[in-house]
Amino acid sequence: MRTRRRARVRTTRVEYLLPHAHETVFWARWLTAAFLTRDATAAPCPADPADAFLIVTELVANVTRHTRSSCRLRLCFQDGTLTVEVSDDCPDRPRLRPAGDGEESGRGLLIVYALAHTLDVLDGPAGGKTIRATLSTG
């Protein structure tokens, strides 16, 4: 009788609780960079880490701009996919809205939607929400 060996799947996860503060977006980007450039023995990061930085920036900025909540940033790399999750306590779902030509804001969620392989909004068990974006390496 032959025993089958399971393929070993490498998963790396981190989770951070970030305060509702002006510098939260900076720290979220810094933590994402640290996650994506971890030791050389880890699995490779997404094809373009700049996409991950931009997605994290936009999602965390939306929490600090549109809620009074702290946020939870989760990053998970598994099977060639980077998952970015940003959770907050506000039950209001994000809305895609058209931005005027001269406006400086209003395009963030459209950018995230364009860069992410998938984008989901999940209701939280305590009334908040989680926005999940995935990026593939290949």
PDB file of C-alpha atoms in Angstrom:
ATOM      1  CA  MET A   1       0.000   0.000   0.000  1.00  0.00           C
ATOM      2  CA  ARG A   2       1.348   3.390  -0.979  1.00  0.00           C
ATOM      3  CA  THR A   3       0.823   6.433   1.117  1.00  0.00           C
ATOM      4  CA  ARG A   4       0.222   9.685  -0.637  1.00  0.00           C
ATOM      5  CA  ARG A   5       1.962  12.770   0.481  1.00  0.00           C
ATOM      6  CA  ARG A   6      -0.016  15.928   0.490  1.00  0.00           C
ATOM      7  CA  ALA A   7       1.459  18.892  -1.265  1.00  0.00           C
ATOM      8  CA  ARG A   8       2.586  21.393   1.293  1.00  0.00           C
ATOM      9  CA  VAL A   9       0.767  24.681   0.958  1.00  0.00           C
ATOM     10  CA  ARG A  10       2.541  27.701   2.348  1.00  0.00           C
ATOM     11  CA  THR A  11       0.274  30.294   3.888  1.00  0.00           C
ATOM     12  CA  THR A  12       1.397  33.529   5.438  1.00  0.00           C
ATOM     13  CA  ARG A  13      -1.083  35.721   7.321  1.00  0.00           C
ATOM     14  CA  VAL A  14      -0.954  38.863   9.386  1.00  0.00           C
ATOM     15  CA  GLU A  15      -3.611  40.973  11.024  1.00  0.00           C
ATOM     16  CA  TYR A  16      -3.327  44.497  12.387  1.00  0.00           C
ATOM     17  CA  LEU A  17      -5.746  46.649  14.344  1.00  0.00           C
ATOM     18  CA  LEU A  18      -5.235  50.234  13.209  1.00  0.00           C
ATOM     19  CA  PRO A  19      -6.597  53.308  15.004  1.00  0.00           C
ATOM     20  CA  HIS A  20      -8.818  55.930  13.440  1.00  0.00           C
ATOM     21  CA  ALA A  21      -6.069  58.515  12.940  1.00  0.00           C
ATOM     22  CA  HIS A  22      -4.539  60.667  10.223  1.00  0.00           C
ATOM     23  CA  GLU A  23      -1.386  58.537   9.974  1.00  0.00           C
ATOM     24  CA  THR A  24      -3.234  55.202   9.749  1.00  0.00           C
ATOM     25  CA  VAL A  25      -2.915  55.059   5.957  1.00  0.00           C
ATOM     26  CA  PHE A  26       0.858  55.554   6.210  1.00  0.00           C
ATOM     27  CA  TRP A  27       1.160  52.690   8.726  1.00  0.00           C
ATOM     28  CA  ALA A  28      -1.072  50.418   6.653  1.00  0.00           C
ATOM     29  CA  ARG A  29       1.187  50.941   3.613  1.00  0.00           C
ATOM     30  CA  TRP A  30       4.314  50.405   5.721  1.00  0.00           C
ATOM     31  CA  LEU A  31       2.931  47.178   7.220  1.00  0.00           C
ATOM     32  CA  THR A  32       1.935  45.944   3.766  1.00  0.00           C
ATOM     33  CA  ALA A  33       5.441  46.620   2.446  1.00  0.00           C
ATOM     34  CA  ALA A  34       6.924  44.715   5.387  1.00  0.00           C
ATOM     35  CA  PHE A  35       4.579  41.782   4.717  1.00  0.00           C
ATOM     36  CA  LEU A  36       5.388  41.659   0.999  1.00  0.00           C
ATOM     37  CA  THR A  37       9.158  41.912   1.483  1.00  0.00           C
ATOM     38  CA  ARG A  38       9.487  39.396   4.297  1.00  0.00           C
ATOM     39  CA  ASP A  39      12.364  36.904   4.357  1.00  0.00           C
ATOM     40  CA  ALA A  40      13.560  35.308   1.135  1.00  0.00           C
ATOM     41  CA  THR A  41      12.309  31.841   2.106  1.00  0.00           C
ATOM     42  CA  ALA A  42       8.702  32.959   1.895  1.00  0.00           C
ATOM     43  CA  ALA A  43       6.541  32.593  -1.184  1.00  0.00           C
ATOM     44  CA  PRO A  44       6.867  35.286  -3.842  1.00  0.00           C
ATOM     45  CA  CYS A  45       4.741  38.388  -3.575  1.00  0.00           C
ATOM     46  CA  PRO A  46       2.176  39.440  -6.176  1.00  0.00           C
ATOM     47  CA  ALA A  47       3.421  40.382  -9.625  1.00  0.00           C
ATOM     48  CA  ASP A  48       3.102  44.087  -8.862  1.00  0.00           C
ATOM     49  CA  PRO A  49       3.328  45.043  -5.169  1.00  0.00           C
ATOM     50  CA  ALA A  50       2.369  48.603  -6.159  1.00  0.00           C
ATOM     51  CA  ASP A  51      -1.145  47.287  -6.845  1.00  0.00           C
ATOM     52  CA  ALA A  52      -1.308  45.884  -3.308  1.00  0.00           C
ATOM     53  CA  PHE A  53      -0.067  49.182  -1.835  1.00  0.00           C
ATOM     54  CA  LEU A  54      -2.672  51.131  -3.764  1.00  0.00           C
ATOM     55  CA  ILE A  55      -5.513  48.795  -2.771  1.00  0.00           C
ATOM     56  CA  VAL A  56      -4.531  48.957   0.918  1.00  0.00           C
ATOM     57  CA  THR A  57      -4.177  52.738   0.718  1.00  0.00           C
ATOM     58  CA  GLU A  58      -7.599  53.245  -0.839  1.00  0.00           C
ATOM     59  CA  LEU A  59      -9.464  50.826   1.439  1.00  0.00           C
ATOM     60  CA  VAL A  60      -7.892  52.118   4.661  1.00  0.00           C
ATOM     61  CA  ALA A  61      -8.298  55.745   3.555  1.00  0.00           C
ATOM     62  CA  ASN A  62     -12.012  55.108   3.010  1.00  0.00           C
ATOM     63  CA  VAL A  63     -12.344  53.905   6.598  1.00  0.00           C
ATOM     64  CA  THR A  64     -10.536  56.930   8.016  1.00  0.00           C
ATOM     65  CA  ARG A  65     -12.424  59.335   5.748  1.00  0.00           C
ATOM     66  CA  HIS A  66     -15.973  57.941   5.908  1.00  0.00           C
ATOM     67  CA  THR A  67     -16.267  56.332   9.365  1.00  0.00           C
ATOM     68  CA  ARG A  68     -15.309  56.981  12.973  1.00  0.00           C
ATOM     69  CA  SER A  69     -14.134  53.415  13.364  1.00  0.00           C
ATOM     70  CA  SER A  70     -10.737  51.856  13.801  1.00  0.00           C
ATOM     71  CA  CYS A  71     -10.002  49.275  11.142  1.00  0.00           C
ATOM     72  CA  ARG A  72      -8.584  45.808  10.931  1.00  0.00           C
ATOM     73  CA  LEU A  73      -6.144  45.076   8.105  1.00  0.00           C
ATOM     74  CA  ARG A  74      -5.615  41.441   7.206  1.00  0.00           C
ATOM     75  CA  LEU A  75      -3.116  40.243   4.618  1.00  0.00           C
ATOM     76  CA  CYS A  76      -2.914  36.613   3.539  1.00  0.00           C
ATOM     77  CA  PHE A  77      -0.743  35.005   0.898  1.00  0.00           C
ATOM     78  CA  GLN A  78      -1.693  31.480  -0.176  1.00  0.00           C
ATOM     79  CA  ASP A  79      -1.507  29.498  -3.412  1.00  0.00           C
ATOM     80  CA  GLY A  80      -0.304  32.449  -5.481  1.00  0.00           C
ATOM     81  CA  THR A  81      -3.037  34.790  -4.271  1.00  0.00           C
ATOM     82  CA  LEU A  82      -2.723  37.808  -2.011  1.00  0.00           C
ATOM     83  CA  THR A  83      -5.899  38.616  -0.104  1.00  0.00           C
ATOM     84  CA  VAL A  84      -6.336  42.081   1.404  1.00  0.00           C
ATOM     85  CA  GLU A  85      -9.159  42.552   3.897  1.00  0.00           C
ATOM     86  CA  VAL A  86     -10.090  45.797   5.606  1.00  0.00           C
ATOM     87  CA  SER A  87     -12.813  45.670   8.252  1.00  0.00           C
ATOM     88  CA  ASP A  88     -14.548  48.439  10.167  1.00  0.00           C
ATOM     89  CA  ASP A  89     -17.506  48.853  12.530  1.00  0.00           C
ATOM     90  CA  CYS A  90     -19.642  50.969  10.205  1.00  0.00           C
ATOM     91  CA  PRO A  91     -22.562  49.108   8.584  1.00  0.00           C
ATOM     92  CA  ASP A  92     -22.707  51.470   5.586  1.00  0.00           C
ATOM     93  CA  ARG A  93     -21.577  49.727   2.426  1.00  0.00           C
ATOM     94  CA  PRO A  94     -19.155  51.488   0.079  1.00  0.00           C
ATOM     95  CA  ARG A  95     -20.668  53.078  -3.007  1.00  0.00           C
ATOM     96  CA  LEU A  96     -19.188  53.567  -6.433  1.00  0.00           C
ATOM     97  CA  ARG A  97     -19.857  57.142  -7.382  1.00  0.00           C
ATOM     98  CA  PRO A  98     -18.853  59.195 -10.354  1.00  0.00           C
ATOM     99  CA  ALA A  99     -16.200  61.790  -9.658  1.00  0.00           C
ATOM    100  CA  GLY A 100     -16.174  65.087 -11.475  1.00  0.00           C
ATOM    101  CA  ASP A 101     -13.255  66.009 -13.718  1.00  0.00           C
ATOM    102  CA  GLY A 102     -11.838  68.530 -11.247  1.00  0.00           C
ATOM    103  CA  GLU A 103     -12.427  66.519  -8.063  1.00  0.00           C
ATOM    104  CA  GLU A 104      -9.460  65.092  -6.175  1.00  0.00           C
ATOM    105  CA  SER A 105     -11.373  62.218  -4.578  1.00  0.00           C
ATOM    106  CA  GLY A 106     -14.104  59.785  -5.486  1.00  0.00           C
ATOM    107  CA  ARG A 107     -12.199  57.336  -7.681  1.00  0.00           C
ATOM    108  CA  GLY A 108     -10.616  55.078  -5.052  1.00  0.00           C
ATOM    109  CA  LEU A 109     -13.113  52.244  -5.112  1.00  0.00           C
ATOM    110  CA  LEU A 110     -13.089  52.265  -8.927  1.00  0.00           C
ATOM    111  CA  ILE A 111      -9.297  51.934  -8.842  1.00  0.00           C
ATOM    112  CA  VAL A 112      -9.500  49.036  -6.379  1.00  0.00           C
ATOM    113  CA  TYR A 113     -12.137  47.362  -8.548  1.00  0.00           C
ATOM    114  CA  ALA A 114      -9.894  47.720 -11.622  1.00  0.00           C
ATOM    115  CA  LEU A 115      -6.749  46.359  -9.910  1.00  0.00           C
ATOM    116  CA  ALA A 116      -8.223  43.490  -7.907  1.00  0.00           C
ATOM    117  CA  HIS A 117      -8.923  40.049  -9.327  1.00  0.00           C
ATOM    118  CA  THR A 118     -12.009  39.906  -7.082  1.00  0.00           C
ATOM    119  CA  LEU A 119     -13.639  42.479  -4.808  1.00  0.00           C
ATOM    120  CA  ASP A 120     -16.272  41.528  -2.220  1.00  0.00           C
ATOM    121  CA  VAL A 121     -18.074  43.339   0.569  1.00  0.00           C
ATOM    122  CA  LEU A 122     -19.000  41.061   3.469  1.00  0.00           C
ATOM    123  CA  ASP A 123     -21.315  41.954   6.333  1.00  0.00           C
ATOM    124  CA  GLY A 124     -19.658  41.621   9.725  1.00  0.00           C
ATOM    125  CA  PRO A 125     -21.261  39.607  12.529  1.00  0.00           C
ATOM    126  CA  ALA A 126     -21.467  42.679  14.788  1.00  0.00           C
ATOM    127  CA  GLY A 127     -22.872  45.075  12.186  1.00  0.00           C
ATOM    128  CA  GLY A 128     -19.708  46.257  10.453  1.00  0.00           C
ATOM    129  CA  LYS A 129     -18.292  45.145   7.146  1.00  0.00           C
ATOM    130  CA  THR A 130     -15.202  43.674   5.529  1.00  0.00           C
ATOM    131  CA  ILE A 131     -13.996  44.605   2.088  1.00  0.00           C
ATOM    132  CA  ARG A 132     -11.952  41.782   0.549  1.00  0.00           C
ATOM    133  CA  ALA A 133      -9.773  42.218  -2.534  1.00  0.00           C
ATOM    134  CA  THR A 134      -7.659  39.469  -4.068  1.00  0.00           C
ATOM    135  CA  LEU A 135      -4.651  39.783  -6.366  1.00  0.00           C
ATOM    136  CA  SER A 136      -3.160  36.853  -8.286  1.00  0.00           C
ATOM    137  CA  THR A 137       0.539  36.466  -9.000  1.00  0.00           C
ATOM    138  CA  GLY A 138       0.139  35.043 -12.427  1.00  0.00           C
TER     139      GLY A 138
END
